[in-house]
Amino acid sequence: MISVVINTYNAEKHLIDVLEAAKDFDEIVICDMESNDNTIEIAKKYSCKIITFPKQNHKSAEPARTYAIQNATSKWVLVVDADEIITTGLRQYLYERIKDVNCPAGLYIARRNKVFGKYSRDWSRDYQLRFFVRKGTTWPPYVHTFPQIQGIVEYAPACYQLLHLADVTTAQWISKMNEYTDNEIVKKANRNFGIAALFLRPLWRFVLSYFIRGGFCNGRRGLLQAIQWAIYQQVLVSKIIEHKCRESV
């Protein structure tokens, strides 16, 4: 059996499409962070198991991930965001894979993202660790983290994908960048970045995004995205260095 676990907060925009793609799984768990739109009403129409995690000042879903996973009842859990579509091929692959006695405890799954209006043409996929054995799995409460799984982890074939519906504008990305980098200060509080990191980390992130992960395949869209990821690293390192400076005053 496989449970689909979805963390939500004001997620009505894509939720119907997401739940339609998930409805053939054994269970759908919605872990909602006190939405004030139609998220809960939509979830009830699909007979989801609905649980609530206090929103408080949380800026991302990660603090609620472990709680959501623990409330699933199946041996296996597939975590998807409220803007990700489970393809039919991926669902069929997962059910076939868990029949194998040698199935790993976790699987990285390829996610296909939109880049300024079009799905990415990257030859290197965005892999997310989203499928795993529920028992013993925990998720660190920081943005951009993966679950901690007890056992062997492998990569599913890239043809079995999650489709990421989000199409973030530059203005939206700047807002998210500010929130996420604030969250990462806590996660990376023990990192001692020097001045060189202000230049080297953004440069490496650009090279990784544009050349190694194939951003160049997306033309100017890929170039803009690679530049954004470089800026993200520079802002993150700047905030961490600033935090250290203020602590030493």
JSON list of C-alpha atoms in Angstrom, two decimals:
[
{"chain": "A", "resi": 1, "resn": "MET", "atom": "CA", "xyz": [0.00, 0.00, 0.00]},
{"chain": "A", "resi": 2, "resn": "ILE", "atom": "CA", "xyz": [1.09, 3.55, -0.76]},
{"chain": "A", "resi": 3, "resn": "SER", "atom": "CA", "xyz": [-0.07, 6.77, 0.92]},
{"chain": "A", "resi": 4, "resn": "VAL", "atom": "CA", "xyz": [0.27, 10.09, -0.87]},
{"chain": "A", "resi": 5, "resn": "VAL", "atom": "CA", "xyz": [1.12, 12.86, 1.60]},
{"chain": "A", "resi": 6, "resn": "ILE", "atom": "CA", "xyz": [0.51, 16.50, 0.64]},
{"chain": "A", "resi": 7, "resn": "ASN", "atom": "CA", "xyz": [1.35, 19.51, 2.78]},
{"chain": "A", "resi": 8, "resn": "THR", "atom": "CA", "xyz": [-0.90, 22.47, 2.04]},
{"chain": "A", "resi": 9, "resn": "TYR", "atom": "CA", "xyz": [-1.41, 26.13, 2.84]},
{"chain": "A", "resi": 10, "resn": "ASN", "atom": "CA", "xyz": [-3.88, 28.07, 0.68]},
{"chain": "A", "resi": 11, "resn": "ALA", "atom": "CA", "xyz": [-3.31, 25.53, -2.08]},
{"chain": "A", "resi": 12, "resn": "GLU", "atom": "CA", "xyz": [-6.59, 25.74, -4.00]},
{"chain": "A", "resi": 13, "resn": "LYS", "atom": "CA", "xyz": [-4.97, 26.88, -7.27]},
{"chain": "A", "resi": 14, "resn": "HIS", "atom": "CA", "xyz": [-3.70, 23.47, -8.41]},
{"chain": "A", "resi": 15, "resn": "LEU", "atom": "CA", "xyz": [-5.16, 21.12, -5.81]},
{"chain": "A", "resi": 16, "resn": "ILE", "atom": "CA", "xyz": [-7.95, 19.62, -7.93]},
{"chain": "A", "resi": 17, "resn": "ASP", "atom": "CA", "xyz": [-5.46, 18.58, -10.63]},
{"chain": "A", "resi": 18, "resn": "VAL", "atom": "CA", "xyz": [-3.06, 17.25, -7.99]},
{"chain": "A", "resi": 19, "resn": "LEU", "atom": "CA", "xyz": [-5.76, 15.16, -6.29]},
{"chain": "A", "resi": 20, "resn": "GLU", "atom": "CA", "xyz": [-7.12, 13.85, -9.58]},
{"chain": "A", "resi": 21, "resn": "ALA", "atom": "CA", "xyz": [-3.64, 12.47, -10.32]},
{"chain": "A", "resi": 22, "resn": "ALA", "atom": "CA", "xyz": [-3.39, 10.95, -6.81]},
{"chain": "A", "resi": 23, "resn": "LYS", "atom": "CA", "xyz": [-6.86, 9.48, -6.42]},
{"chain": "A", "resi": 24, "resn": "ASP", "atom": "CA", "xyz": [-5.90, 5.92, -7.43]},
{"chain": "A", "resi": 25, "resn": "PHE", "atom": "CA", "xyz": [-3.46, 5.52, -4.53]},
{"chain": "A", "resi": 26, "resn": "ASP", "atom": "CA", "xyz": [-4.52, 3.74, -1.34]},
{"chain": "A", "resi": 27, "resn": "GLU", "atom": "CA", "xyz": [-4.66, 6.88, 0.79]},
{"chain": "A", "resi": 28, "resn": "ILE", "atom": "CA", "xyz": [-4.26, 10.63, 0.46]},
{"chain": "A", "resi": 29, "resn": "VAL", "atom": "CA", "xyz": [-3.20, 12.56, 3.55]},
{"chain": "A", "resi": 30, "resn": "ILE", "atom": "CA", "xyz": [-3.61, 16.34, 3.51]},
{"chain": "A", "resi": 31, "resn": "CYS", "atom": "CA", "xyz": [-1.57, 18.07, 6.21]},
{"chain": "A", "resi": 32, "resn": "ASP", "atom": "CA", "xyz": [-2.92, 21.61, 6.18]},
{"chain": "A", "resi": 33, "resn": "MET", "atom": "CA", "xyz": [-1.33, 24.63, 7.85]},
{"chain": "A", "resi": 34, "resn": "GLU", "atom": "CA", "xyz": [-4.59, 26.46, 8.62]},
{"chain": "A", "resi": 35, "resn": "SER", "atom": "CA", "xyz": [-5.57, 27.50, 5.10]},
{"chain": "A", "resi": 36, "resn": "ASN", "atom": "CA", "xyz": [-8.16, 30.23, 4.70]},
{"chain": "A", "resi": 37, "resn": "ASP", "atom": "CA", "xyz": [-9.12, 29.49, 1.08]},
{"chain": "A", "resi": 38, "resn": "ASN", "atom": "CA", "xyz": [-10.97, 26.46, -0.36]},
{"chain": "A", "resi": 39, "resn": "THR", "atom": "CA", "xyz": [-8.18, 23.94, 0.24]},
{"chain": "A", "resi": 40, "resn": "ILE", "atom": "CA", "xyz": [-10.06, 21.93, 2.88]},
{"chain": "A", "resi": 41, "resn": "GLU", "atom": "CA", "xyz": [-13.33, 21.90, 0.92]},
{"chain": "A", "resi": 42, "resn": "ILE", "atom": "CA", "xyz": [-11.53, 20.53, -2.13]},
{"chain": "A", "resi": 43, "resn": "ALA", "atom": "CA", "xyz": [-9.74, 17.88, -0.05]},
{"chain": "A", "resi": 44, "resn": "LYS", "atom": "CA", "xyz": [-13.04, 16.70, 1.48]},
{"chain": "A", "resi": 45, "resn": "LYS", "atom": "CA", "xyz": [-14.50, 16.09, -1.99]},
{"chain": "A", "resi": 46, "resn": "TYR", "atom": "CA", "xyz": [-11.69, 13.60, -2.63]},
{"chain": "A", "resi": 47, "resn": "SER", "atom": "CA", "xyz": [-12.18, 11.82, 0.72]},
{"chain": "A", "resi": 48, "resn": "CYS", "atom": "CA", "xyz": [-8.71, 12.76, 1.90]},
{"chain": "A", "resi": 49, "resn": "LYS", "atom": "CA", "xyz": [-7.54, 12.19, 5.43]},
{"chain": "A", "resi": 50, "resn": "ILE", "atom": "CA", "xyz": [-7.16, 15.76, 6.72]},
{"chain": "A", "resi": 51, "resn": "ILE", "atom": "CA", "xyz": [-4.90, 16.75, 9.60]},
{"chain": "A", "resi": 52, "resn": "THR", "atom": "CA", "xyz": [-3.84, 20.20, 10.78]},
{"chain": "A", "resi": 53, "resn": "PHE", "atom": "CA", "xyz": [-0.41, 21.59, 11.65]},
{"chain": "A", "resi": 54, "resn": "PRO", "atom": "CA", "xyz": [-0.27, 25.09, 13.21]},
{"chain": "A", "resi": 55, "resn": "LYS", "atom": "CA", "xyz": [0.90, 27.72, 10.73]},
{"chain": "A", "resi": 56, "resn": "GLN", "atom": "CA", "xyz": [2.48, 30.01, 13.33]},
{"chain": "A", "resi": 57, "resn": "ASN", "atom": "CA", "xyz": [5.44, 31.79, 11.68]},
{"chain": "A", "resi": 58, "resn": "HIS", "atom": "CA", "xyz": [6.51, 28.91, 9.44]},
{"chain": "A", "resi": 59, "resn": "LYS", "atom": "CA", "xyz": [7.51, 30.01, 5.93]},
{"chain": "A", "resi": 60, "resn": "SER", "atom": "CA", "xyz": [7.74, 26.54, 4.35]},
{"chain": "A", "resi": 61, "resn": "ALA", "atom": "CA", "xyz": [6.20, 23.07, 4.67]},
{"chain": "A", "resi": 62, "resn": "GLU", "atom": "CA", "xyz": [9.30, 21.37, 6.09]},
{"chain": "A", "resi": 63, "resn": "PRO", "atom": "CA", "xyz": [8.43, 21.85, 9.79]},
{"chain": "A", "resi": 64, "resn": "ALA", "atom": "CA", "xyz": [5.21, 19.90, 9.15]},
{"chain": "A", "resi": 65, "resn": "ARG", "atom": "CA", "xyz": [6.66, 17.12, 7.00]},
{"chain": "A", "resi": 66, "resn": "THR", "atom": "CA", "xyz": [7.47, 14.58, 9.74]},
{"chain": "A", "resi": 67, "resn": "TYR", "atom": "CA", "xyz": [4.06, 15.09, 11.37]},
{"chain": "A", "resi": 68, "resn": "ALA", "atom": "CA", "xyz": [2.35, 14.53, 8.02]},
{"chain": "A", "resi": 69, "resn": "ILE", "atom": "CA", "xyz": [4.34, 11.37, 7.26]},
{"chain": "A", "resi": 70, "resn": "GLN", "atom": "CA", "xyz": [3.64, 9.89, 10.69]},
{"chain": "A", "resi": 71, "resn": "ASN", "atom": "CA", "xyz": [-0.10, 10.29, 10.13]},
{"chain": "A", "resi": 72, "resn": "ALA", "atom": "CA", "xyz": [-0.10, 8.12, 7.01]},
{"chain": "A", "resi": 73, "resn": "THR", "atom": "CA", "xyz": [-1.14, 4.48, 7.47]},
{"chain": "A", "resi": 74, "resn": "SER", "atom": "CA", "xyz": [0.55, 2.73, 4.54]},
{"chain": "A", "resi": 75, "resn": "LYS", "atom": "CA", "xyz": [3.99, 1.15, 4.66]},
{"chain": "A", "resi": 76, "resn": "TRP", "atom": "CA", "xyz": [5.11, 3.33, 1.75]},
{"chain": "A", "resi": 77, "resn": "VAL", "atom": "CA", "xyz": [4.75, 7.10, 1.42]},
{"chain": "A", "resi": 78, "resn": "LEU", "atom": "CA", "xyz": [4.95, 9.35, -1.63]},
{"chain": "A", "resi": 79, "resn": "VAL", "atom": "CA", "xyz": [5.30, 13.02, -0.69]},
{"chain": "A", "resi": 80, "resn": "VAL", "atom": "CA", "xyz": [4.14, 15.56, -3.26]},
{"chain": "A", "resi": 81, "resn": "ASP", "atom": "CA", "xyz": [3.65, 19.29, -3.05]},
{"chain": "A", "resi": 82, "resn": "ALA", "atom": "CA", "xyz": [0.29, 20.88, -3.76]},
{"chain": "A", "resi": 83, "resn": "ASP", "atom": "CA", "xyz": [1.50, 21.95, -7.22]},
{"chain": "A", "resi": 84, "resn": "GLU", "atom": "CA", "xyz": [2.97, 18.63, -8.39]},
{"chain": "A", "resi": 85, "resn": "ILE", "atom": "CA", "xyz": [1.28, 16.09, -10.64]},
{"chain": "A", "resi": 86, "resn": "ILE", "atom": "CA", "xyz": [1.98, 12.36, -10.26]},
{"chain": "A", "resi": 87, "resn": "THR", "atom": "CA", "xyz": [2.19, 10.96, -13.78]},
{"chain": "A", "resi": 88, "resn": "THR", "atom": "CA", "xyz": [0.42, 7.69, -14.56]},
{"chain": "A", "resi": 89, "resn": "GLY", "atom": "CA", "xyz": [3.73, 6.07, -15.44]},
{"chain": "A", "resi": 90, "resn": "LEU", "atom": "CA", "xyz": [5.22, 7.01, -12.08]},
{"chain": "A", "resi": 91, "resn": "ARG", "atom": "CA", "xyz": [2.25, 5.56, -10.18]},
{"chain": "A", "resi": 92, "resn": "GLN", "atom": "CA", "xyz": [2.45, 2.28, -12.10]},
{"chain": "A", "resi": 93, "resn": "TYR", "atom": "CA", "xyz": [6.22, 2.10, -11.62]},
{"chain": "A", "resi": 94, "resn": "LEU", "atom": "CA", "xyz": [6.00, 2.59, -7.85]},
{"chain": "A", "resi": 95, "resn": "TYR", "atom": "CA", "xyz": [3.40, -0.12, -7.36]},
{"chain": "A", "resi": 96, "resn": "GLU", "atom": "CA", "xyz": [5.46, -2.53, -9.44]},
{"chain": "A", "resi": 97, "resn": "ARG", "atom": "CA", "xyz": [8.67, -1.59, -7.63]},
{"chain": "A", "resi": 98, "resn": "ILE", "atom": "CA", "xyz": [7.38, -2.28, -4.12]},
{"chain": "A", "resi": 99, "resn": "LYS", "atom": "CA", "xyz": [6.55, -5.85, -5.17]},
{"chain": "A", "resi": 100, "resn": "ASP", "atom": "CA", "xyz": [10.29, -6.48, -5.51]},
{"chain": "A", "resi": 101, "resn": "VAL", "atom": "CA", "xyz": [11.86, -7.91, -2.33]},
{"chain": "A", "resi": 102, "resn": "ASN", "atom": "CA", "xyz": [14.98, -5.88, -3.17]},
{"chain": "A", "resi": 103, "resn": "CYS", "atom": "CA", "xyz": [13.13, -2.58, -3.37]},
{"chain": "A", "resi": 104, "resn": "PRO", "atom": "CA", "xyz": [15.23, 0.15, -1.69]},
{"chain": "A", "resi": 105, "resn": "ALA", "atom": "CA", "xyz": [13.94, 2.02, 1.36]},
{"chain": "A", "resi": 106, "resn": "GLY", "atom": "CA", "xyz": [13.78, 5.26, -0.61]},
{"chain": "A", "resi": 107, "resn": "LEU", "atom": "CA", "xyz": [13.68, 6.54, -4.19]},
{"chain": "A", "resi": 108, "resn": "TYR", "atom": "CA", "xyz": [14.73, 9.84, -5.71]},
{"chain": "A", "resi": 109, "resn": "ILE", "atom": "CA", "xyz": [12.14, 10.87, -8.31]},
{"chain": "A", "resi": 110, "resn": "ALA", "atom": "CA", "xyz": [12.73, 13.16, -11.27]},
{"chain": "A", "resi": 111, "resn": "ARG", "atom": "CA", "xyz": [10.73, 16.39, -11.27]},
{"chain": "A", "resi": 112, "resn": "ARG", "atom": "CA", "xyz": [10.13, 18.38, -14.43]},
{"chain": "A", "resi": 113, "resn": "ASN", "atom": "CA", "xyz": [9.91, 22.11, -13.75]},
{"chain": "A", "resi": 114, "resn": "LYS", "atom": "CA", "xyz": [8.59, 25.08, -15.65]},
{"chain": "A", "resi": 115, "resn": "VAL", "atom": "CA", "xyz": [11.03, 27.83, -16.57]},
{"chain": "A", "resi": 116, "resn": "PHE", "atom": "CA", "xyz": [9.29, 31.12, -17.34]},
{"chain": "A", "resi": 117, "resn": "GLY", "atom": "CA", "xyz": [6.25, 29.60, -19.01]},
{"chain": "A", "resi": 118, "resn": "LYS", "atom": "CA", "xyz": [7.64, 26.38, -20.53]},
{"chain": "A", "resi": 119, "resn": "TYR", "atom": "CA", "xyz": [8.60, 23.00, -19.15]},
{"chain": "A", "resi": 120, "resn": "SER", "atom": "CA", "xyz": [12.33, 22.61, -18.85]},
{"chain": "A", "resi": 121, "resn": "ARG", "atom": "CA", "xyz": [14.26, 20.87, -21.63]},
{"chain": "A", "resi": 122, "resn": "ASP", "atom": "CA", "xyz": [17.18, 20.07, -19.32]},
{"chain": "A", "resi": 123, "resn": "TRP", "atom": "CA", "xyz": [18.84, 16.76, -19.94]},
{"chain": "A", "resi": 124, "resn": "SER", "atom": "CA", "xyz": [19.64, 16.60, -16.23]},
{"chain": "A", "resi": 125, "resn": "ARG", "atom": "CA", "xyz": [16.56, 16.23, -14.03]},
{"chain": "A", "resi": 126, "resn": "ASP", "atom": "CA", "xyz": [15.69, 17.84, -10.73]},
{"chain": "A", "resi": 127, "resn": "TYR", "atom": "CA", "xyz": [15.67, 14.77, -8.46]},
{"chain": "A", "resi": 128, "resn": "GLN", "atom": "CA", "xyz": [13.70, 14.84, -5.21]},
{"chain": "A", "resi": 129, "resn": "LEU", "atom": "CA", "xyz": [13.75, 12.18, -2.47]},
{"chain": "A", "resi": 130, "resn": "ARG", "atom": "CA", "xyz": [9.99, 11.74, -2.17]},
{"chain": "A", "resi": 131, "resn": "PHE", "atom": "CA", "xyz": [9.22, 8.00, -1.98]},
{"chain": "A", "resi": 132, "resn": "PHE", "atom": "CA", "xyz": [10.19, 5.93, 1.04]},
{"chain": "A", "resi": 133, "resn": "VAL", "atom": "CA", "xyz": [9.23, 3.54, 3.82]},
{"chain": "A", "resi": 134, "resn": "ARG", "atom": "CA", "xyz": [7.20, 5.49, 6.37]},
{"chain": "A", "resi": 135, "resn": "LYS", "atom": "CA", "xyz": [8.51, 3.81, 9.52]},
{"chain": "A", "resi": 136, "resn": "GLY", "atom": "CA", "xyz": [11.62, 5.50, 10.89]},
{"chain": "A", "resi": 137, "resn": "THR", "atom": "CA", "xyz": [11.65, 8.35, 8.35]},
{"chain": "A", "resi": 138, "resn": "THR", "atom": "CA", "xyz": [12.00, 11.92, 9.61]},
{"chain": "A", "resi": 139, "resn": "TRP", "atom": "CA", "xyz": [12.29, 15.23, 7.77]},
{"chain": "A", "resi": 140, "resn": "PRO", "atom": "CA", "xyz": [14.54, 18.07, 9.01]},
{"chain": "A", "resi": 141, "resn": "PRO", "atom": "CA", "xyz": [12.45, 21.22, 9.65]},
{"chain": "A", "resi": 142, "resn": "TYR", "atom": "CA", "xyz": [14.47, 23.43, 7.29]},
{"chain": "A", "resi": 143, "resn": "VAL", "atom": "CA", "xyz": [13.77, 24.55, 3.75]},
{"chain": "A", "resi": 144, "resn": "HIS", "atom": "CA", "xyz": [15.52, 22.67, 0.91]},
{"chain": "A", "resi": 145, "resn": "THR", "atom": "CA", "xyz": [16.14, 19.50, 2.93]},
{"chain": "A", "resi": 146, "resn": "PHE", "atom": "CA", "xyz": [15.50, 15.83, 2.17]},
{"chain": "A", "resi": 147, "resn": "PRO", "atom": "CA", "xyz": [14.02, 13.19, 4.49]},
{"chain": "A", "resi": 148, "resn": "GLN", "atom": "CA", "xyz": [16.31, 11.02, 6.60]},
{"chain": "A", "resi": 149, "resn": "ILE", "atom": "CA", "xyz": [15.62, 7.43, 5.64]},
{"chain": "A", "resi": 150, "resn": "GLN", "atom": "CA", "xyz": [16.77, 4.23, 7.32]},
{"chain": "A", "resi": 151, "resn": "GLY", "atom": "CA", "xyz": [18.03, 2.06, 4.49]},
{"chain": "A", "resi": 152, "resn": "ILE", "atom": "CA", "xyz": [19.30, 2.06, 0.92]},
{"chain": "A", "resi": 153, "resn": "VAL", "atom": "CA", "xyz": [18.22, 4.88, -1.40]},
{"chain": "A", "resi": 154, "resn": "GLU", "atom": "CA", "xyz": [18.24, 4.70, -5.20]},
{"chain": "A", "resi": 155, "resn": "TYR", "atom": "CA", "xyz": [17.16, 6.80, -8.20]},
{"chain": "A", "resi": 156, "resn": "ALA", "atom": "CA", "xyz": [14.02, 5.96, -10.17]},
{"chain": "A", "resi": 157, "resn": "PRO", "atom": "CA", "xyz": [14.37, 6.09, -13.98]},
{"chain": "A", "resi": 158, "resn": "ALA", "atom": "CA", "xyz": [14.02, 9.68, -15.23]},
{"chain": "A", "resi": 159, "resn": "CYS", "atom": "CA", "xyz": [11.06, 8.76, -17.45]},
{"chain": "A", "resi": 160, "resn": "TYR", "atom": "CA", "xyz": [8.88, 8.38, -14.34]},
{"chain": "A", "resi": 161, "resn": "GLN", "atom": "CA", "xyz": [8.32, 11.96, -13.27]},
{"chain": "A", "resi": 162, "resn": "LEU", "atom": "CA", "xyz": [6.52, 14.47, -11.15]},
{"chain": "A", "resi": 163, "resn": "LEU", "atom": "CA", "xyz": [5.29, 17.46, -13.16]},
{"chain": "A", "resi": 164, "resn": "HIS", "atom": "CA", "xyz": [5.82, 20.73, -11.30]},
{"chain": "A", "resi": 165, "resn": "LEU", "atom": "CA", "xyz": [3.01, 23.14, -12.19]},
{"chain": "A", "resi": 166, "resn": "ALA", "atom": "CA", "xyz": [4.50, 26.18, -10.46]},
{"chain": "A", "resi": 167, "resn": "ASP", "atom": "CA", "xyz": [5.53, 28.93, -12.86]},
{"chain": "A", "resi": 168, "resn": "VAL", "atom": "CA", "xyz": [7.19, 31.50, -10.63]},
{"chain": "A", "resi": 169, "resn": "THR", "atom": "CA", "xyz": [7.71, 35.05, -11.88]},
{"chain": "A", "resi": 170, "resn": "THR", "atom": "CA", "xyz": [10.86, 36.99, -11.02]},
{"chain": "A", "resi": 171, "resn": "ALA", "atom": "CA", "xyz": [8.92, 39.12, -8.53]},
{"chain": "A", "resi": 172, "resn": "GLN", "atom": "CA", "xyz": [7.55, 36.01, -6.79]},
{"chain": "A", "resi": 173, "resn": "TRP", "atom": "CA", "xyz": [10.98, 34.41, -6.81]},
{"chain": "A", "resi": 174, "resn": "ILE", "atom": "CA", "xyz": [12.55, 37.41, -5.07]},
{"chain": "A", "resi": 175, "resn": "SER", "atom": "CA", "xyz": [9.94, 37.18, -2.31]},
{"chain": "A", "resi": 176, "resn": "LYS", "atom": "CA", "xyz": [10.50, 33.43, -1.88]},
{"chain": "A", "resi": 177, "resn": "MET", "atom": "CA", "xyz": [14.27, 33.90, -1.96]},
{"chain": "A", "resi": 178, "resn": "ASN", "atom": "CA", "xyz": [14.07, 36.31, 0.96]},
{"chain": "A", "resi": 179, "resn": "GLU", "atom": "CA", "xyz": [11.94, 33.90, 3.02]},
{"chain": "A", "resi": 180, "resn": "TYR", "atom": "CA", "xyz": [13.97, 30.80, 2.19]},
{"chain": "A", "resi": 181, "resn": "THR", "atom": "CA", "xyz": [17.37, 32.37, 2.81]},
{"chain": "A", "resi": 182, "resn": "ASP", "atom": "CA", "xyz": [16.14, 33.57, 6.21]},
{"chain": "A", "resi": 183, "resn": "ASN", "atom": "CA", "xyz": [15.18, 29.97, 6.99]},
{"chain": "A", "resi": 184, "resn": "GLU", "atom": "CA", "xyz": [18.52, 28.61, 5.80]},
{"chain": "A", "resi": 185, "resn": "ILE", "atom": "CA", "xyz": [20.44, 30.86, 8.20]},
{"chain": "A", "resi": 186, "resn": "VAL", "atom": "CA", "xyz": [19.31, 28.55, 11.01]},
{"chain": "A", "resi": 187, "resn": "LYS", "atom": "CA", "xyz": [20.18, 25.40, 9.07]},
{"chain": "A", "resi": 188, "resn": "LYS", "atom": "CA", "xyz": [23.67, 26.66, 8.20]},
{"chain": "A", "resi": 189, "resn": "ALA", "atom": "CA", "xyz": [24.40, 28.58, 11.40]},
{"chain": "A", "resi": 190, "resn": "ASN", "atom": "CA", "xyz": [27.62, 26.63, 11.97]},
{"chain": "A", "resi": 191, "resn": "ARG", "atom": "CA", "xyz": [29.06, 27.35, 8.53]},
{"chain": "A", "resi": 192, "resn": "ASN", "atom": "CA", "xyz": [31.96, 29.79, 8.61]},
{"chain": "A", "resi": 193, "resn": "PHE", "atom": "CA", "xyz": [31.81, 31.45, 5.21]},
{"chain": "A", "resi": 194, "resn": "GLY", "atom": "CA", "xyz": [34.66, 33.77, 4.31]},
{"chain": "A", "resi": 195, "resn": "ILE", "atom": "CA", "xyz": [34.59, 36.68, 1.89]},
{"chain": "A", "resi": 196, "resn": "ALA", "atom": "CA", "xyz": [35.65, 34.38, -0.96]},
{"chain": "A", "resi": 197, "resn": "ALA", "atom": "CA", "xyz": [32.37, 32.48, -0.58]},
{"chain": "A", "resi": 198, "resn": "LEU", "atom": "CA", "xyz": [30.51, 35.63, -1.68]},
{"chain": "A", "resi": 199, "resn": "PHE", "atom": "CA", "xyz": [32.04, 35.14, -5.14]},
{"chain": "A", "resi": 200, "resn": "LEU", "atom": "CA", "xyz": [32.81, 31.42, -5.39]},
{"chain": "A", "resi": 201, "resn": "ARG", "atom": "CA", "xyz": [29.49, 29.97, -4.24]},
{"chain": "A", "resi": 202, "resn": "PRO", "atom": "CA", "xyz": [27.39, 32.06, -6.67]},
{"chain": "A", "resi": 203, "resn": "LEU", "atom": "CA", "xyz": [29.82, 31.24, -9.48]},
{"chain": "A", "resi": 204, "resn": "TRP", "atom": "CA", "xyz": [29.63, 27.52, -8.74]},
{"chain": "A", "resi": 205, "resn": "ARG", "atom": "CA", "xyz": [25.82, 27.63, -8.54]},
{"chain": "A", "resi": 206, "resn": "PHE", "atom": "CA", "xyz": [25.67, 29.32, -11.94]},
{"chain": "A", "resi": 207, "resn": "VAL", "atom": "CA", "xyz": [27.99, 26.73, -13.50]},
{"chain": "A", "resi": 208, "resn": "LEU", "atom": "CA", "xyz": [25.98, 23.90, -11.89]},
{"chain": "A", "resi": 209, "resn": "SER", "atom": "CA", "xyz": [22.63, 25.22, -13.08]},
{"chain": "A", "resi": 210, "resn": "TYR", "atom": "CA", "xyz": [23.57, 26.42, -16.55]},
{"chain": "A", "resi": 211, "resn": "PHE", "atom": "CA", "xyz": [26.24, 23.96, -17.70]},
{"chain": "A", "resi": 212, "resn": "ILE", "atom": "CA", "xyz": [26.24, 20.81, -15.58]},
{"chain": "A", "resi": 213, "resn": "ARG", "atom": "CA", "xyz": [22.46, 20.50, -15.18]},
{"chain": "A", "resi": 214, "resn": "GLY", "atom": "CA", "xyz": [21.77, 21.60, -18.72]},
{"chain": "A", "resi": 215, "resn": "GLY", "atom": "CA", "xyz": [20.14, 24.98, -18.23]},
{"chain": "A", "resi": 216, "resn": "PHE", "atom": "CA", "xyz": [21.60, 26.06, -21.56]},
{"chain": "A", "resi": 217, "resn": "CYS", "atom": "CA", "xyz": [19.06, 23.74, -23.21]},
{"chain": "A", "resi": 218, "resn": "ASN", "atom": "CA", "xyz": [16.38, 26.26, -22.24]},
{"chain": "A", "resi": 219, "resn": "GLY", "atom": "CA", "xyz": [17.98, 29.20, -24.06]},
{"chain": "A", "resi": 220, "resn": "ARG", "atom": "CA", "xyz": [17.62, 32.58, -22.40]},
{"chain": "A", "resi": 221, "resn": "ARG", "atom": "CA", "xyz": [15.14, 31.10, -19.91]},
{"chain": "A", "resi": 222, "resn": "GLY", "atom": "CA", "xyz": [17.86, 28.82, -18.63]},
{"chain": "A", "resi": 223, "resn": "LEU", "atom": "CA", "xyz": [20.33, 31.69, -18.47]},
{"chain": "A", "resi": 224, "resn": "LEU", "atom": "CA", "xyz": [17.96, 33.83, -16.40]},
{"chain": "A", "resi": 225, "resn": "GLN", "atom": "CA", "xyz": [17.26, 30.94, -14.04]},
{"chain": "A", "resi": 226, "resn": "ALA", "atom": "CA", "xyz": [20.97, 30.20, -13.57]},
{"chain": "A", "resi": 227, "resn": "ILE", "atom": "CA", "xyz": [21.59, 33.87, -12.75]},
{"chain": "A", "resi": 228, "resn": "GLN", "atom": "CA", "xyz": [18.77, 33.79, -10.21]},
{"chain": "A", "resi": 229, "resn": "TRP", "atom": "CA", "xyz": [20.26, 30.75, -8.46]},
{"chain": "A", "resi": 230, "resn": "ALA", "atom": "CA", "xyz": [23.63, 32.52, -8.34]},
{"chain": "A", "resi": 231, "resn": "ILE", "atom": "CA", "xyz": [21.97, 35.55, -6.75]},
{"chain": "A", "resi": 232, "resn": "TYR", "atom": "CA", "xyz": [20.26, 33.24, -4.24]},
{"chain": "A", "resi": 233, "resn": "GLN", "atom": "CA", "xyz": [23.64, 31.93, -3.09]},
{"chain": "A", "resi": 234, "resn": "GLN", "atom": "CA", "xyz": [25.10, 35.42, -2.80]},
{"chain": "A", "resi": 235, "resn": "VAL", "atom": "CA", "xyz": [22.16, 36.63, -0.71]},
{"chain": "A", "resi": 236, "resn": "LEU", "atom": "CA", "xyz": [22.33, 33.52, 1.48]},
{"chain": "A", "resi": 237, "resn": "VAL", "atom": "CA", "xyz": [26.07, 33.85, 2.15]},
{"chain": "A", "resi": 238, "resn": "SER", "atom": "CA", "xyz": [25.66, 37.60, 2.79]},
{"chain": "A", "resi": 239, "resn": "LYS", "atom": "CA", "xyz": [22.96, 36.95, 5.38]},
{"chain": "A", "resi": 240, "resn": "ILE", "atom": "CA", "xyz": [25.01, 34.26, 7.13]},
{"chain": "A", "resi": 241, "resn": "ILE", "atom": "CA", "xyz": [28.09, 36.51, 7.30]},
{"chain": "A", "resi": 242, "resn": "GLU", "atom": "CA", "xyz": [25.93, 39.38, 8.55]},
{"chain": "A", "resi": 243, "resn": "HIS", "atom": "CA", "xyz": [24.44, 37.11, 11.21]},
{"chain": "A", "resi": 244, "resn": "LYS", "atom": "CA", "xyz": [27.92, 36.14, 12.41]},
{"chain": "A", "resi": 245, "resn": "CYS", "atom": "CA", "xyz": [28.98, 39.80, 12.51]},
{"chain": "A", "resi": 246, "resn": "ARG", "atom": "CA", "xyz": [25.98, 40.79, 14.60]},
{"chain": "A", "resi": 247, "resn": "GLU", "atom": "CA", "xyz": [26.59, 37.90, 17.01]},
{"chain": "A", "resi": 248, "resn": "SER", "atom": "CA", "xyz": [30.15, 39.09, 17.60]},
{"chain": "A", "resi": 249, "resn": "VAL", "atom": "CA", "xyz": [29.16, 42.67, 18.47]}
]
